[in-house]
Amino acid sequence: MFDEEAVLIIDSNGVDVTKKMIDYEDDIVYVDFGNGKIYTYNKSSLTLFRNPVLISEVVVKTNFGILNNIAKILKFDSYYKIFFNNGTNKVYSERDLFIENNLLKNPRVMELFNYFSEMASNLTIEDLNNTNEGSFGNLKERFLEKVYSNIRFVSDSSVISNYCFDVENSVKNDCDTFIYPFSFNLSQQDALKKVFSNKISVIEGPPGTGKTQTILNIIVNATMRNKTVAVVSNNNTATKNVCDKLEKQGLSFLCATLGKRDNVNVFLKSQSDFKKYPSNWELDETQVNDIYEKLKNMNFIINKYLYQRNNLASISQELEDLKLEREYFLKSKNYSELKKITFPFMDASQLHEFFLYLNKQNNKSEFFNLRVQLLSMLKFKFLDIDLYKNTIKDILESLEDEVYLKLILKLEDEKKNIEDDMINLNLERDLKNILDFLCCYLEILLLGIIIIKKFMIK
C-alpha cells in the first residue's frame, strides 16, 4: 500500500489507482477495485508521481460549480488530489479545474485592503444616513467594518484584481451571437455587447430608456453562455420587476427569488428532487449548434434593421429640428415681407457658401458693387443679372430661407429612401419572424443548455 499523500499513481485512462494497488512484481501490478476480483496492469501503463506541492488558500471550481468542504489539496504535476472533510478524496486533471488564488496573500493587496478596512471602521450607518437619509434605518452599528472583518478570501480572478494591479478591464467574448427576446434598440444592443466584453460595466440612463430591458437581455444571454447571474438591488421592487418580466416571457425557471428568509423558504419548498421536463427540451450539442447558426444569421438582419431604424430616427429628428428652426427664422423676418428671389439650381452646400461670402460684406443694405458682382458671377456661378438688382440684405434673407428649404427637401428624400428600403427589404417582416423564432425556441434553448451542462459555446 502507498501513502496517498506522498504518491499518486494514474493508469492510462487517467484513473487514480494508488489506494487500490495491493502488490507488484517485476512488470506486473495487482489492483483491487473492491468487486472481489484482482486486476493486473503492466507497469508501463501506469504513471507514478511523487513530491506533491501543498496548495492552500484557494477556491477550486469545476464546470459544475465550487468544490466545498475541502480539507487539503495536493498537486502532483498536472493532477490535483483533493481531500475532503468527510474522509474521501478525488483526483482531478488540471484541465478540469479552475484554481483561484487568494489576493490577500499579496502584501500590496493586503495593504490596500487594510486601508479600506480601517476607513470602514470609522464609518457608521448613521454617517451613511446623513448622505442618504432613511436608507439604512436607525441602526448605529459599524456595518462596513463588520463586512470587512468577515472577508478572508479575495479571488485573483475577481474584478478587484484589475483595480489592484491596474489590469485592462476588457475580457475575451467567446461568442459573438446575441439574442434579444426583450425590446431593444441600437444603444441597448451596444450596451449588451459591452457588458460581455468588460469585467465591469455601468449602464446609465433616465427613466424609460430601457435599462430593465437591457438587464433582461443580459440575463438571457448570460444563461445562453452557461453562466449564472445575481440580480441585486437596494429594494425588492426592482428585483421583483425583473422576475415578473421573465415570468411573463415564460422564463420563470431561470429565477430563484432570494434575499429575505421568507423568499428563500418559499423557493426551496417549491423545488423537488427531480423535475421531469418535456423531452423536446433536452437538446444535444448538434441541435444547440443548429439553433446558434440560425441566430447568427438572424443577427445580420437585426443589425441591419437597427442601423436603418436608427438612421431613420436620426434623420426624422434632424428634419423636425430644421423645420422648427425655419419657422422661427420666418417669424423673426416677417415672412410676408420676405422678398422672393429666384436662385440658380444649386445644392444647399453651394448656396450656403455663397451666403457666407455675402455675409462678410460690410454694408449689406447697399446694392452689389462691381467687384462683389464679378466674384459672385465667376466663382459662385450666379449669372442672372436681375439678381443683382436686389440689395445684399434682401438676397441674404431670401438665400437663408432657400438653404433651409434645400436642406429640408434633402432630408425628406433621405427619409423616404430609408423607409422604401425597409419596405423593399422586408426588414419589419424579417424581424417579426426572428421574434417568433425566439418565442418558440427560447425556453427550449436556455433550458436545453442548462440540462446539458457539458455544452460549451464555440
PDB file of N, CA and C in Angstrom, residues 44 102-103 112 128 150 156 162 183 197 212 247-248 255 297 324 337 344-345 374 392 409 416 419 443 455:
ATOM      1  N   SER A  44       4.163  -0.324 -17.387  1.00  0.00           N
ATOM      2  CA  SER A  44       4.331   0.724 -18.396  1.00  0.00           C
ATOM      3  C   SER A  44       3.039   1.500 -18.649  1.00  0.00           C
ATOM      4  N   ASN A 102      -5.819  33.406  -3.552  1.00  0.00           N
ATOM      5  CA  ASN A 102      -6.258  34.454  -2.633  1.00  0.00           C
ATOM      6  C   ASN A 102      -5.394  35.700  -2.823  1.00  0.00           C
ATOM      7  N   LEU A 103      -6.024  36.775  -3.280  1.00  0.00           N
ATOM      8  CA  LEU A 103      -5.299  38.033  -3.475  1.00  0.00           C
ATOM      9  C   LEU A 103      -4.724  38.575  -2.173  1.00  0.00           C
ATOM     10  N   LEU A 112      -3.636  47.543   0.769  1.00  0.00           N
ATOM     11  CA  LEU A 112      -4.789  48.270   0.249  1.00  0.00           C
ATOM     12  C   LEU A 112      -6.065  47.847   0.971  1.00  0.00           C
ATOM     13  N   LEU A 128     -23.764  57.189   6.981  1.00  0.00           N
ATOM     14  CA  LEU A 128     -24.370  56.967   5.670  1.00  0.00           C
ATOM     15  C   LEU A 128     -25.754  57.591   5.606  1.00  0.00           C
ATOM     16  N   ASN A 150     -15.261  39.943   8.032  1.00  0.00           N
ATOM     17  CA  ASN A 150     -15.631  38.579   7.635  1.00  0.00           C
ATOM     18  C   ASN A 150     -14.983  38.154   6.320  1.00  0.00           C
ATOM     19  N   ASP A 156      -8.254  36.011  -7.183  1.00  0.00           N
ATOM     20  CA  ASP A 156      -7.410  36.721  -8.144  1.00  0.00           C
ATOM     21  C   ASP A 156      -8.077  36.845  -9.516  1.00  0.00           C
ATOM     22  N   ASN A 162      -8.191  43.568 -11.042  1.00  0.00           N
ATOM     23  CA  ASN A 162      -7.920  44.570 -12.076  1.00  0.00           C
ATOM     24  C   ASN A 162      -7.597  45.913 -11.445  1.00  0.00           C
ATOM     25  N   SER A 183     -37.468  43.986 -25.641  1.00  0.00           N
ATOM     26  CA  SER A 183     -37.352  45.139 -26.532  1.00  0.00           C
ATOM     27  C   SER A 183     -35.925  45.697 -26.505  1.00  0.00           C
ATOM     28  N   SER A 197     -17.974  42.160 -22.936  1.00  0.00           N
ATOM     29  CA  SER A 197     -16.589  42.420 -23.346  1.00  0.00           C
ATOM     30  C   SER A 197     -15.783  43.090 -22.242  1.00  0.00           C
ATOM     31  N   THR A 212     -34.117  48.268 -17.748  1.00  0.00           N
ATOM     32  CA  THR A 212     -34.628  46.968 -17.300  1.00  0.00           C
ATOM     33  C   THR A 212     -34.612  45.963 -18.442  1.00  0.00           C
ATOM     34  N   GLU A 247     -40.947  35.941 -15.993  1.00  0.00           N
ATOM     35  CA  GLU A 247     -42.077  35.016 -15.893  1.00  0.00           C
ATOM     36  C   GLU A 247     -43.069  35.243 -17.033  1.00  0.00           C
ATOM     37  N   LYS A 248     -43.333  36.494 -17.357  1.00  0.00           N
ATOM     38  CA  LYS A 248     -44.265  36.833 -18.439  1.00  0.00           C
ATOM     39  C   LYS A 248     -43.769  36.274 -19.767  1.00  0.00           C
ATOM     40  N   CYS A 255     -35.342  31.834 -12.494  1.00  0.00           N
ATOM     41  CA  CYS A 255     -35.290  32.705 -11.311  1.00  0.00           C
ATOM     42  C   CYS A 255     -35.386  31.945 -10.000  1.00  0.00           C
ATOM     43  N   ASN A 297     -27.237  34.017 -38.255  1.00  0.00           N
ATOM     44  CA  ASN A 297     -27.747  34.595 -39.498  1.00  0.00           C
ATOM     45  C   ASN A 297     -28.773  35.683 -39.210  1.00  0.00           C
ATOM     46  N   LEU A 324     -38.509  73.427 -37.435  1.00  0.00           N
ATOM     47  CA  LEU A 324     -38.778  74.343 -36.331  1.00  0.00           C
ATOM     48  C   LEU A 324     -37.865  75.563 -36.411  1.00  0.00           C
ATOM     49  N   GLU A 337     -43.131  89.877 -45.611  1.00  0.00           N
ATOM     50  CA  GLU A 337     -42.292  90.934 -46.182  1.00  0.00           C
ATOM     51  C   GLU A 337     -40.995  90.403 -46.781  1.00  0.00           C
ATOM     52  N   PRO A 344     -30.320  80.273 -58.922  1.00  0.00           N
ATOM     53  CA  PRO A 344     -29.996  79.188 -59.857  1.00  0.00           C
ATOM     54  C   PRO A 344     -30.038  77.834 -59.152  1.00  0.00           C
ATOM     55  N   PHE A 345     -30.188  76.759 -59.919  1.00  0.00           N
ATOM     56  CA  PHE A 345     -30.293  75.420 -59.336  1.00  0.00           C
ATOM     57  C   PHE A 345     -28.937  75.002 -58.754  1.00  0.00           C
ATOM     58  N   LEU A 374     -18.838  90.669 -59.823  1.00  0.00           N
ATOM     59  CA  LEU A 374     -17.986  89.854 -60.681  1.00  0.00           C
ATOM     60  C   LEU A 374     -17.580  88.539 -59.997  1.00  0.00           C
ATOM     61  N   ILE A 392     -27.926  93.435 -50.974  1.00  0.00           N
ATOM     62  CA  ILE A 392     -27.274  92.250 -50.382  1.00  0.00           C
ATOM     63  C   ILE A 392     -28.119  91.710 -49.225  1.00  0.00           C
ATOM     64  N   LEU A 409     -35.699  69.514 -47.972  1.00  0.00           N
ATOM     65  CA  LEU A 409     -36.009  68.634 -49.094  1.00  0.00           C
ATOM     66  C   LEU A 409     -35.034  67.456 -49.159  1.00  0.00           C
ATOM     67  N   LYS A 416     -37.375  59.174 -46.982  1.00  0.00           N
ATOM     68  CA  LYS A 416     -38.218  58.337 -47.840  1.00  0.00           C
ATOM     69  C   LYS A 416     -37.431  57.161 -48.404  1.00  0.00           C
ATOM     70  N   GLU A 419     -37.131  54.534 -45.676  1.00  0.00           N
ATOM     71  CA  GLU A 419     -38.431  53.881 -45.485  1.00  0.00           C
ATOM     72  C   GLU A 419     -38.720  52.910 -46.629  1.00  0.00           C
ATOM     73  N   GLU A 443     -37.205  29.119 -24.588  1.00  0.00           N
ATOM     74  CA  GLU A 443     -37.259  28.247 -23.410  1.00  0.00           C
ATOM     75  C   GLU A 443     -36.496  26.951 -23.655  1.00  0.00           C
ATOM     76  N   PHE A 455     -22.266  21.322 -22.530  1.00  0.00           N
ATOM     77  CA  PHE A 455     -22.173  22.135 -23.746  1.00  0.00           C
ATOM     78  C   PHE A 455     -21.298  23.350 -23.512  1.00  0.00           C
TER      79      PHE A 455
END
